[in-house]
Amino acid sequence: QKLPAKSVLIDIVRFEGTNFQAKSKAAEKLPARYIALLTQCAGDTQIVDLGPAEAMERAIQAARQELSTATMRIQENGEPQAEKDLRQSLEAVAKLVLHPLLPHIEKCEQWILCPDGNLWLVPWAALPLGDGRYAIEGHRIQFVISGRDLILNPLKLDRKPSAPLVLADPDFDLNVSQRPLASHQTRSLVGGLALGAIRRLPGTAAEAEALAPKLAQFAGVAPRVFTDEKAQTSVLRSAKAPQVVVLATHGFFLPHPEKRTENRLLR
């Protein structure tokens, strides 16, 4: 009932199946697959089997590698040739991920996507459609963490919002002088992921300073601004209903070892 007209919720799930008729424990586990649950305003929810996860994730990794060099290729070969080269890898992803869905969703003007696993890393807006256009040229694309996001109305929450919160230019190696090994300790939910010293992103402190008066004008109250050693995770987690949250920082991915099976988004 909360879905907008001419929209579809595309809820994708990655799972590892079980063969309950297997004669041994070793044969019970089936390769991971992706399925999509499609929900529209009217009609039953449809289930589309997208197929084995391994082939999709290889194609996604190849496309992301092409994307990482796209800017350099534009400078070297010009935009038309760079787009042509990139389009090949995007079409390989679209063939596996998008094309099985198109018969069910191509008439919907708005796609509300809730991906899973490595499908969060897919540049959905840039996937080619069957007619030569890119997905963003034919559809409005929205992302949600869960279908429940459509039901929750932030304007009707039973809580008065507090002042805007700004965290900027954090010190990633806080107290490294007191703890010499701090820059080499694990900083992830997955064990064994060690990072070196992380440089700050230039300009984030200036960004916070420039945004503060605009946020005050918007909210009618001065924002709470935390920078440098004061910009800590504990400040963010303890915040109660800030009207606006601004995180002026940056993220990073570690290479994914071929023999590991953990969620790449944790790297």
PDB file of C-alpha atoms in Angstrom:
ATOM      1  CA  GLN A   1       0.000   0.000   0.000  1.00  0.00           C
ATOM      2  CA  LYS A   2       2.943   2.342   0.538  1.00  0.00           C
ATOM      3  CA  LEU A   3       4.436   1.715  -2.884  1.00  0.00           C
ATOM      4  CA  PRO A   4       4.099   4.703  -5.238  1.00  0.00           C
ATOM      5  CA  ALA A   5       2.070   4.238  -8.404  1.00  0.00           C
ATOM      6  CA  LYS A   6       3.936   2.606 -11.298  1.00  0.00           C
ATOM      7  CA  SER A   7       6.718   1.433  -8.989  1.00  0.00           C
ATOM      8  CA  VAL A   8       8.150  -1.950  -8.036  1.00  0.00           C
ATOM      9  CA  LEU A   9      10.094  -3.071  -4.969  1.00  0.00           C
ATOM     10  CA  ILE A  10      12.995  -5.287  -6.051  1.00  0.00           C
ATOM     11  CA  ASP A  11      14.124  -7.153  -2.942  1.00  0.00           C
ATOM     12  CA  ILE A  12      17.183  -9.312  -3.705  1.00  0.00           C
ATOM     13  CA  VAL A  13      18.435 -12.102  -1.459  1.00  0.00           C
ATOM     14  CA  ARG A  14      21.710 -14.030  -1.577  1.00  0.00           C
ATOM     15  CA  PHE A  15      21.481 -17.461   0.006  1.00  0.00           C
ATOM     16  CA  GLU A  16      23.207 -20.822   0.114  1.00  0.00           C
ATOM     17  CA  GLY A  17      20.785 -23.643  -0.506  1.00  0.00           C
ATOM     18  CA  THR A  18      20.627 -27.080   1.052  1.00  0.00           C
ATOM     19  CA  ASN A  19      20.039 -30.384  -0.712  1.00  0.00           C
ATOM     20  CA  PHE A  20      17.950 -32.281   1.852  1.00  0.00           C
ATOM     21  CA  GLN A  21      18.114 -35.456  -0.246  1.00  0.00           C
ATOM     22  CA  ALA A  22      21.907 -35.589  -0.178  1.00  0.00           C
ATOM     23  CA  LYS A  23      23.395 -38.791   1.161  1.00  0.00           C
ATOM     24  CA  SER A  24      26.310 -37.060   2.891  1.00  0.00           C
ATOM     25  CA  LYS A  25      26.925 -33.869   4.804  1.00  0.00           C
ATOM     26  CA  ALA A  26      29.463 -32.753   2.220  1.00  0.00           C
ATOM     27  CA  ALA A  27      26.855 -32.906  -0.560  1.00  0.00           C
ATOM     28  CA  GLU A  28      24.163 -31.006   1.359  1.00  0.00           C
ATOM     29  CA  LYS A  29      25.522 -27.528   0.720  1.00  0.00           C
ATOM     30  CA  LEU A  30      24.588 -25.987  -2.631  1.00  0.00           C
ATOM     31  CA  PRO A  31      26.385 -23.050  -4.317  1.00  0.00           C
ATOM     32  CA  ALA A  32      25.107 -19.598  -3.376  1.00  0.00           C
ATOM     33  CA  ARG A  33      22.403 -18.049  -5.566  1.00  0.00           C
ATOM     34  CA  TYR A  34      20.587 -14.745  -5.879  1.00  0.00           C
ATOM     35  CA  ILE A  35      16.816 -14.478  -6.090  1.00  0.00           C
ATOM     36  CA  ALA A  36      14.657 -11.375  -6.486  1.00  0.00           C
ATOM     37  CA  LEU A  37      11.251 -10.808  -4.913  1.00  0.00           C
ATOM     38  CA  LEU A  38       9.219  -8.316  -6.942  1.00  0.00           C
ATOM     39  CA  THR A  39       6.334  -6.480  -5.273  1.00  0.00           C
ATOM     40  CA  GLN A  40       4.016  -4.006  -6.974  1.00  0.00           C
ATOM     41  CA  CYS A  41       0.923  -2.151  -5.802  1.00  0.00           C
ATOM     42  CA  ALA A  42      -1.372  -4.808  -7.242  1.00  0.00           C
ATOM     43  CA  GLY A  43      -0.906  -8.526  -7.731  1.00  0.00           C
ATOM     44  CA  ASP A  44       1.091 -11.211  -6.012  1.00  0.00           C
ATOM     45  CA  THR A  45       4.792 -11.007  -5.208  1.00  0.00           C
ATOM     46  CA  GLN A  46       6.834 -12.630  -7.962  1.00  0.00           C
ATOM     47  CA  ILE A  47      10.029 -14.592  -7.383  1.00  0.00           C
ATOM     48  CA  VAL A  48      12.762 -14.542 -10.028  1.00  0.00           C
ATOM     49  CA  ASP A  49      15.759 -16.864  -9.755  1.00  0.00           C
ATOM     50  CA  LEU A  50      18.752 -14.827 -10.937  1.00  0.00           C
ATOM     51  CA  GLY A  51      21.104 -17.797 -10.830  1.00  0.00           C
ATOM     52  CA  PRO A  52      24.453 -18.719  -9.271  1.00  0.00           C
ATOM     53  CA  ALA A  53      26.156 -15.985  -7.273  1.00  0.00           C
ATOM     54  CA  GLU A  54      29.693 -16.815  -8.403  1.00  0.00           C
ATOM     55  CA  ALA A  55      29.180 -15.840 -12.047  1.00  0.00           C
ATOM     56  CA  MET A  56      27.477 -12.579 -11.069  1.00  0.00           C
ATOM     57  CA  GLU A  57      30.165 -11.619  -8.592  1.00  0.00           C
ATOM     58  CA  ARG A  58      32.931 -12.239 -11.143  1.00  0.00           C
ATOM     59  CA  ALA A  59      31.144  -9.980 -13.634  1.00  0.00           C
ATOM     60  CA  ILE A  60      30.607  -7.299 -10.975  1.00  0.00           C
ATOM     61  CA  GLN A  61      34.276  -7.368  -9.991  1.00  0.00           C
ATOM     62  CA  ALA A  62      35.331  -6.994 -13.640  1.00  0.00           C
ATOM     63  CA  ALA A  63      32.964  -4.048 -14.142  1.00  0.00           C
ATOM     64  CA  ARG A  64      34.239  -2.305 -11.018  1.00  0.00           C
ATOM     65  CA  GLN A  65      37.810  -2.705 -12.233  1.00  0.00           C
ATOM     66  CA  GLU A  66      36.818  -1.087 -15.532  1.00  0.00           C
ATOM     67  CA  LEU A  67      35.085   1.743 -13.666  1.00  0.00           C
ATOM     68  CA  SER A  68      38.202   2.397 -11.592  1.00  0.00           C
ATOM     69  CA  THR A  69      40.184   3.196 -14.766  1.00  0.00           C
ATOM     70  CA  ALA A  70      37.394   5.009 -16.644  1.00  0.00           C
ATOM     71  CA  THR A  71      38.669   8.521 -15.873  1.00  0.00           C
ATOM     72  CA  MET A  72      42.143   7.667 -17.133  1.00  0.00           C
ATOM     73  CA  ARG A  73      40.713   6.117 -20.308  1.00  0.00           C
ATOM     74  CA  ILE A  74      38.653   9.214 -21.036  1.00  0.00           C
ATOM     75  CA  GLN A  75      41.811  11.305 -20.880  1.00  0.00           C
ATOM     76  CA  GLU A  76      43.771   8.879 -23.046  1.00  0.00           C
ATOM     77  CA  ASN A  77      41.214   7.741 -25.639  1.00  0.00           C
ATOM     78  CA  GLY A  78      38.335  10.204 -25.429  1.00  0.00           C
ATOM     79  CA  GLU A  79      34.905   9.777 -23.896  1.00  0.00           C
ATOM     80  CA  PRO A  80      33.168   7.832 -26.741  1.00  0.00           C
ATOM     81  CA  GLN A  81      35.824   5.087 -26.801  1.00  0.00           C
ATOM     82  CA  ALA A  82      36.027   4.952 -23.001  1.00  0.00           C
ATOM     83  CA  GLU A  83      32.260   4.538 -22.785  1.00  0.00           C
ATOM     84  CA  LYS A  84      32.351   1.803 -25.423  1.00  0.00           C
ATOM     85  CA  ASP A  85      35.014  -0.119 -23.507  1.00  0.00           C
ATOM     86  CA  LEU A  86      33.176   0.237 -20.199  1.00  0.00           C
ATOM     87  CA  ARG A  87      29.826  -0.672 -21.710  1.00  0.00           C
ATOM     88  CA  GLN A  88      31.013  -4.195 -22.510  1.00  0.00           C
ATOM     89  CA  SER A  89      31.614  -5.017 -18.852  1.00  0.00           C
ATOM     90  CA  LEU A  90      28.363  -3.316 -17.805  1.00  0.00           C
ATOM     91  CA  GLU A  91      26.415  -5.336 -20.366  1.00  0.00           C
ATOM     92  CA  ALA A  92      27.919  -8.530 -18.943  1.00  0.00           C
ATOM     93  CA  VAL A  93      26.573  -7.561 -15.515  1.00  0.00           C
ATOM     94  CA  ALA A  94      23.202  -6.479 -16.922  1.00  0.00           C
ATOM     95  CA  LYS A  95      22.790  -9.797 -18.749  1.00  0.00           C
ATOM     96  CA  LEU A  96      23.070 -11.702 -15.476  1.00  0.00           C
ATOM     97  CA  VAL A  97      21.496  -9.279 -13.002  1.00  0.00           C
ATOM     98  CA  LEU A  98      19.045  -7.024 -14.822  1.00  0.00           C
ATOM     99  CA  HIS A  99      17.816  -8.737 -17.971  1.00  0.00           C
ATOM    100  CA  PRO A 100      16.061 -11.613 -16.113  1.00  0.00           C
ATOM    101  CA  LEU A 101      14.071  -8.932 -14.254  1.00  0.00           C
ATOM    102  CA  LEU A 102      13.174  -6.731 -17.231  1.00  0.00           C
ATOM    103  CA  PRO A 103      10.110  -8.710 -18.426  1.00  0.00           C
ATOM    104  CA  HIS A 104       8.574  -8.039 -15.011  1.00  0.00           C
ATOM    105  CA  ILE A 105       9.768  -4.489 -14.252  1.00  0.00           C
ATOM    106  CA  GLU A 106      10.437  -2.660 -17.530  1.00  0.00           C
ATOM    107  CA  LYS A 107       6.964  -1.035 -17.521  1.00  0.00           C
ATOM    108  CA  CYS A 108       7.452   0.321 -13.986  1.00  0.00           C
ATOM    109  CA  GLU A 109       8.630   3.921 -13.959  1.00  0.00           C
ATOM    110  CA  GLN A 110      10.273   3.677 -10.524  1.00  0.00           C
ATOM    111  CA  TRP A 111      12.542   0.875  -9.293  1.00  0.00           C
ATOM    112  CA  ILE A 112      12.943   0.636  -5.529  1.00  0.00           C
ATOM    113  CA  LEU A 113      15.990  -1.567  -5.025  1.00  0.00           C
ATOM    114  CA  CYS A 114      16.972  -3.510  -1.928  1.00  0.00           C
ATOM    115  CA  PRO A 115      20.074  -5.473  -3.032  1.00  0.00           C
ATOM    116  CA  ASP A 116      22.028  -8.041  -1.065  1.00  0.00           C
ATOM    117  CA  GLY A 117      25.653  -9.154  -0.905  1.00  0.00           C
ATOM    118  CA  ASN A 118      27.788  -7.984  -3.803  1.00  0.00           C
ATOM    119  CA  LEU A 119      24.763  -6.679  -5.709  1.00  0.00           C
ATOM    120  CA  TRP A 120      25.075  -3.576  -3.517  1.00  0.00           C
ATOM    121  CA  LEU A 121      28.239  -2.863  -5.536  1.00  0.00           C
ATOM    122  CA  VAL A 122      26.416  -2.905  -8.897  1.00  0.00           C
ATOM    123  CA  PRO A 123      26.154   0.512 -10.621  1.00  0.00           C
ATOM    124  CA  TRP A 124      22.452  -0.063 -11.277  1.00  0.00           C
ATOM    125  CA  ALA A 125      21.838   3.321 -12.903  1.00  0.00           C
ATOM    126  CA  ALA A 126      24.541   2.601 -15.499  1.00  0.00           C
ATOM    127  CA  LEU A 127      23.344  -0.869 -16.503  1.00  0.00           C
ATOM    128  CA  PRO A 128      22.341  -0.992 -20.186  1.00  0.00           C
ATOM    129  CA  LEU A 129      18.732  -1.766 -21.061  1.00  0.00           C
ATOM    130  CA  GLY A 130      17.769  -3.888 -24.032  1.00  0.00           C
ATOM    131  CA  ASP A 131      17.071  -0.820 -26.207  1.00  0.00           C
ATOM    132  CA  GLY A 132      20.534   0.681 -25.843  1.00  0.00           C
ATOM    133  CA  ARG A 133      19.714   3.206 -23.129  1.00  0.00           C
ATOM    134  CA  TYR A 134      21.055   3.082 -19.611  1.00  0.00           C
ATOM    135  CA  ALA A 135      18.709   2.199 -16.753  1.00  0.00           C
ATOM    136  CA  ILE A 136      18.737   5.760 -15.374  1.00  0.00           C
ATOM    137  CA  GLU A 137      17.472   7.049 -18.726  1.00  0.00           C
ATOM    138  CA  GLY A 138      14.278   5.007 -18.506  1.00  0.00           C
ATOM    139  CA  HIS A 139      13.543   4.683 -14.792  1.00  0.00           C
ATOM    140  CA  ARG A 140      13.739   6.471 -11.461  1.00  0.00           C
ATOM    141  CA  ILE A 141      15.951   4.388  -9.175  1.00  0.00           C
ATOM    142  CA  GLN A 142      15.734   4.463  -5.387  1.00  0.00           C
ATOM    143  CA  PHE A 143      17.609   2.341  -2.822  1.00  0.00           C
ATOM    144  CA  VAL A 144      16.321   1.109   0.518  1.00  0.00           C
ATOM    145  CA  ILE A 145      17.969  -1.006   3.200  1.00  0.00           C
ATOM    146  CA  SER A 146      14.728  -2.916   3.742  1.00  0.00           C
ATOM    147  CA  GLY A 147      11.170  -2.843   2.471  1.00  0.00           C
ATOM    148  CA  ARG A 148      10.263  -1.546   5.913  1.00  0.00           C
ATOM    149  CA  ASP A 149      11.867   1.755   4.904  1.00  0.00           C
ATOM    150  CA  LEU A 150       8.766   2.400   2.776  1.00  0.00           C
ATOM    151  CA  ILE A 151       6.489   2.159   5.805  1.00  0.00           C
ATOM    152  CA  LEU A 152       8.452   4.345   8.218  1.00  0.00           C
ATOM    153  CA  ASN A 153       7.561   8.018   7.778  1.00  0.00           C
ATOM    154  CA  PRO A 154      10.360  10.148   9.267  1.00  0.00           C
ATOM    155  CA  LEU A 155       8.036  13.160   9.429  1.00  0.00           C
ATOM    156  CA  LYS A 156       5.740  11.369  11.867  1.00  0.00           C
ATOM    157  CA  LEU A 157       8.291   9.969  14.316  1.00  0.00           C
ATOM    158  CA  ASP A 158       7.347  10.256  17.958  1.00  0.00           C
ATOM    159  CA  ARG A 159      10.482  12.185  18.862  1.00  0.00           C
ATOM    160  CA  LYS A 160      11.457  15.829  18.684  1.00  0.00           C
ATOM    161  CA  PRO A 161      14.546  16.274  16.512  1.00  0.00           C
ATOM    162  CA  SER A 162      17.712  17.664  18.061  1.00  0.00           C
ATOM    163  CA  ALA A 163      20.277  20.043  16.581  1.00  0.00           C
ATOM    164  CA  PRO A 164      22.131  18.998  13.408  1.00  0.00           C
ATOM    165  CA  LEU A 165      25.260  16.910  13.938  1.00  0.00           C
ATOM    166  CA  VAL A 166      28.492  17.300  11.972  1.00  0.00           C
ATOM    167  CA  LEU A 167      31.490  14.953  12.251  1.00  0.00           C
ATOM    168  CA  ALA A 168      34.423  15.919  10.063  1.00  0.00           C
ATOM    169  CA  ASP A 169      38.149  15.394   9.526  1.00  0.00           C
ATOM    170  CA  PRO A 170      38.516  12.526  12.036  1.00  0.00           C
ATOM    171  CA  ASP A 171      41.924  11.421  13.279  1.00  0.00           C
ATOM    172  CA  PHE A 172      42.085   7.800  12.108  1.00  0.00           C
ATOM    173  CA  ASP A 173      45.244   7.185  14.134  1.00  0.00           C
ATOM    174  CA  LEU A 174      44.013   8.718  17.382  1.00  0.00           C
ATOM    175  CA  ASN A 175      46.393   8.067  20.295  1.00  0.00           C
ATOM    176  CA  VAL A 176      48.838   6.298  17.987  1.00  0.00           C
ATOM    177  CA  SER A 177      51.729   7.834  19.963  1.00  0.00           C
ATOM    178  CA  GLN A 178      50.506   6.106  23.124  1.00  0.00           C
ATOM    179  CA  ARG A 179      49.728   2.876  21.304  1.00  0.00           C
ATOM    180  CA  PRO A 180      52.400   2.309  18.624  1.00  0.00           C
ATOM    181  CA  LEU A 181      50.559  -0.641  17.130  1.00  0.00           C
ATOM    182  CA  ALA A 182      47.269   1.204  16.746  1.00  0.00           C
ATOM    183  CA  SER A 183      47.767   1.876  13.046  1.00  0.00           C
ATOM    184  CA  HIS A 184      48.216  -1.838  12.402  1.00  0.00           C
ATOM    185  CA  GLN A 185      45.361  -3.178  14.466  1.00  0.00           C
ATOM    186  CA  THR A 186      42.254  -4.694  12.944  1.00  0.00           C
ATOM    187  CA  ARG A 187      39.569  -2.143  12.131  1.00  0.00           C
ATOM    188  CA  SER A 188      36.804  -4.355  10.785  1.00  0.00           C
ATOM    189  CA  LEU A 189      34.160  -6.833  11.814  1.00  0.00           C
ATOM    190  CA  VAL A 190      36.116  -9.525   9.994  1.00  0.00           C
ATOM    191  CA  GLY A 191      39.251 -10.877  11.658  1.00  0.00           C
ATOM    192  CA  GLY A 192      42.668 -10.425  10.159  1.00  0.00           C
ATOM    193  CA  LEU A 193      42.071  -7.176   8.293  1.00  0.00           C
ATOM    194  CA  ALA A 194      44.937  -4.860   9.183  1.00  0.00           C
ATOM    195  CA  LEU A 195      45.253  -1.346   7.774  1.00  0.00           C
ATOM    196  CA  GLY A 196      48.228   0.911   7.689  1.00  0.00           C
ATOM    197  CA  ALA A 197      48.101   4.570   8.669  1.00  0.00           C
ATOM    198  CA  ILE A 198      45.060   6.258   7.105  1.00  0.00           C
ATOM    199  CA  ARG A 199      45.506   9.770   5.775  1.00  0.00           C
ATOM    200  CA  ARG A 200      42.854  12.389   6.373  1.00  0.00           C
ATOM    201  CA  LEU A 201      40.795  13.589   3.427  1.00  0.00           C
ATOM    202  CA  PRO A 202      41.867  17.171   2.607  1.00  0.00           C
ATOM    203  CA  GLY A 203      39.074  19.702   2.789  1.00  0.00           C
ATOM    204  CA  THR A 204      36.723  17.942   5.187  1.00  0.00           C
ATOM    205  CA  ALA A 205      37.418  20.371   8.046  1.00  0.00           C
ATOM    206  CA  ALA A 206      36.767  23.308   5.702  1.00  0.00           C
ATOM    207  CA  GLU A 207      33.603  21.577   4.540  1.00  0.00           C
ATOM    208  CA  ALA A 208      32.291  21.397   8.103  1.00  0.00           C
ATOM    209  CA  GLU A 209      33.107  25.055   8.691  1.00  0.00           C
ATOM    210  CA  ALA A 210      31.312  26.101   5.501  1.00  0.00           C
ATOM    211  CA  LEU A 211      28.216  24.017   6.245  1.00  0.00           C
ATOM    212  CA  ALA A 212      27.719  25.152   9.853  1.00  0.00           C
ATOM    213  CA  PRO A 213      26.011  28.520   9.144  1.00  0.00           C
ATOM    214  CA  LYS A 214      23.800  26.990   6.454  1.00  0.00           C
ATOM    215  CA  LEU A 215      22.710  24.215   8.800  1.00  0.00           C
ATOM    216  CA  ALA A 216      21.950  26.780  11.504  1.00  0.00           C
ATOM    217  CA  GLN A 217      19.801  28.715   9.064  1.00  0.00           C
ATOM    218  CA  PHE A 218      17.985  25.563   7.968  1.00  0.00           C
ATOM    219  CA  ALA A 219      17.356  24.117  11.438  1.00  0.00           C
ATOM    220  CA  GLY A 220      16.979  27.330  13.410  1.00  0.00           C
ATOM    221  CA  VAL A 221      19.598  26.159  15.894  1.00  0.00           C
ATOM    222  CA  ALA A 222      23.392  25.967  15.814  1.00  0.00           C
ATOM    223  CA  PRO A 223      24.707  22.548  14.734  1.00  0.00           C
ATOM    224  CA  ARG A 224      26.955  20.440  16.936  1.00  0.00           C
ATOM    225  CA  VAL A 225      30.298  20.184  15.136  1.00  0.00           C
ATOM    226  CA  PHE A 226      32.958  17.611  16.058  1.00  0.00           C
ATOM    227  CA  THR A 227      36.315  17.512  14.277  1.00  0.00           C
ATOM    228  CA  ASP A 228      39.775  16.017  14.720  1.00  0.00           C
ATOM    229  CA  GLU A 229      40.059  13.881  17.880  1.00  0.00           C
ATOM    230  CA  LYS A 230      36.477  14.790  18.905  1.00  0.00           C
ATOM    231  CA  ALA A 231      34.957  13.216  15.770  1.00  0.00           C
ATOM    232  CA  GLN A 232      34.530   9.730  17.178  1.00  0.00           C
ATOM    233  CA  THR A 233      32.151   6.842  16.559  1.00  0.00           C
ATOM    234  CA  SER A 234      30.831   7.127  20.113  1.00  0.00           C
ATOM    235  CA  VAL A 235      29.533  10.649  19.368  1.00  0.00           C
ATOM    236  CA  LEU A 236      27.569   9.385  16.390  1.00  0.00           C
ATOM    237  CA  ARG A 237      26.142   6.377  18.203  1.00  0.00           C
ATOM    238  CA  SER A 238      25.024   8.413  21.207  1.00  0.00           C
ATOM    239  CA  ALA A 239      23.264  11.092  19.134  1.00  0.00           C
ATOM    240  CA  LYS A 240      19.501  11.289  19.721  1.00  0.00           C
ATOM    241  CA  ALA A 241      17.418  12.125  16.635  1.00  0.00           C
ATOM    242  CA  PRO A 242      19.573  14.850  15.047  1.00  0.00           C
ATOM    243  CA  GLN A 243      17.609  16.736  12.413  1.00  0.00           C
ATOM    244  CA  VAL A 244      20.541  16.472   9.982  1.00  0.00           C
ATOM    245  CA  VAL A 245      23.684  14.310  10.085  1.00  0.00           C
ATOM    246  CA  VAL A 246      26.763  15.274   8.071  1.00  0.00           C
ATOM    247  CA  LEU A 247      29.764  12.911   7.882  1.00  0.00           C
ATOM    248  CA  ALA A 248      32.674  14.629   6.140  1.00  0.00           C
ATOM    249  CA  THR A 249      35.172  11.789   5.863  1.00  0.00           C
ATOM    250  CA  HIS A 250      36.055   8.975   3.483  1.00  0.00           C
ATOM    251  CA  GLY A 251      35.995   5.209   3.254  1.00  0.00           C
ATOM    252  CA  PHE A 252      38.250   2.542   1.822  1.00  0.00           C
ATOM    253  CA  PHE A 253      38.096  -1.045   0.602  1.00  0.00           C
ATOM    254  CA  LEU A 254      40.712  -3.724   1.080  1.00  0.00           C
ATOM    255  CA  PRO A 255      41.388  -6.236  -1.725  1.00  0.00           C
ATOM    256  CA  HIS A 256      39.293  -9.370  -1.465  1.00  0.00           C
ATOM    257  CA  PRO A 257      41.339 -12.585  -1.202  1.00  0.00           C
ATOM    258  CA  GLU A 258      40.082 -15.226  -3.604  1.00  0.00           C
ATOM    259  CA  LYS A 259      39.962 -18.012  -1.014  1.00  0.00           C
ATOM    260  CA  ARG A 260      37.786 -16.118   1.482  1.00  0.00           C
ATOM    261  CA  THR A 261      34.001 -16.084   1.458  1.00  0.00           C
ATOM    262  CA  GLU A 262      33.193 -13.216   3.810  1.00  0.00           C
ATOM    263  CA  ASN A 263      30.982 -10.319   2.809  1.00  0.00           C
ATOM    264  CA  ARG A 264      33.095  -7.922   0.748  1.00  0.00           C
ATOM    265  CA  LEU A 265      31.227  -4.939   2.159  1.00  0.00           C
ATOM    266  CA  LEU A 266      32.974  -5.635   5.490  1.00  0.00           C
ATOM    267  CA  ARG A 267      36.353  -4.969   3.867  1.00  0.00           C
TER     268      ARG A 267
END
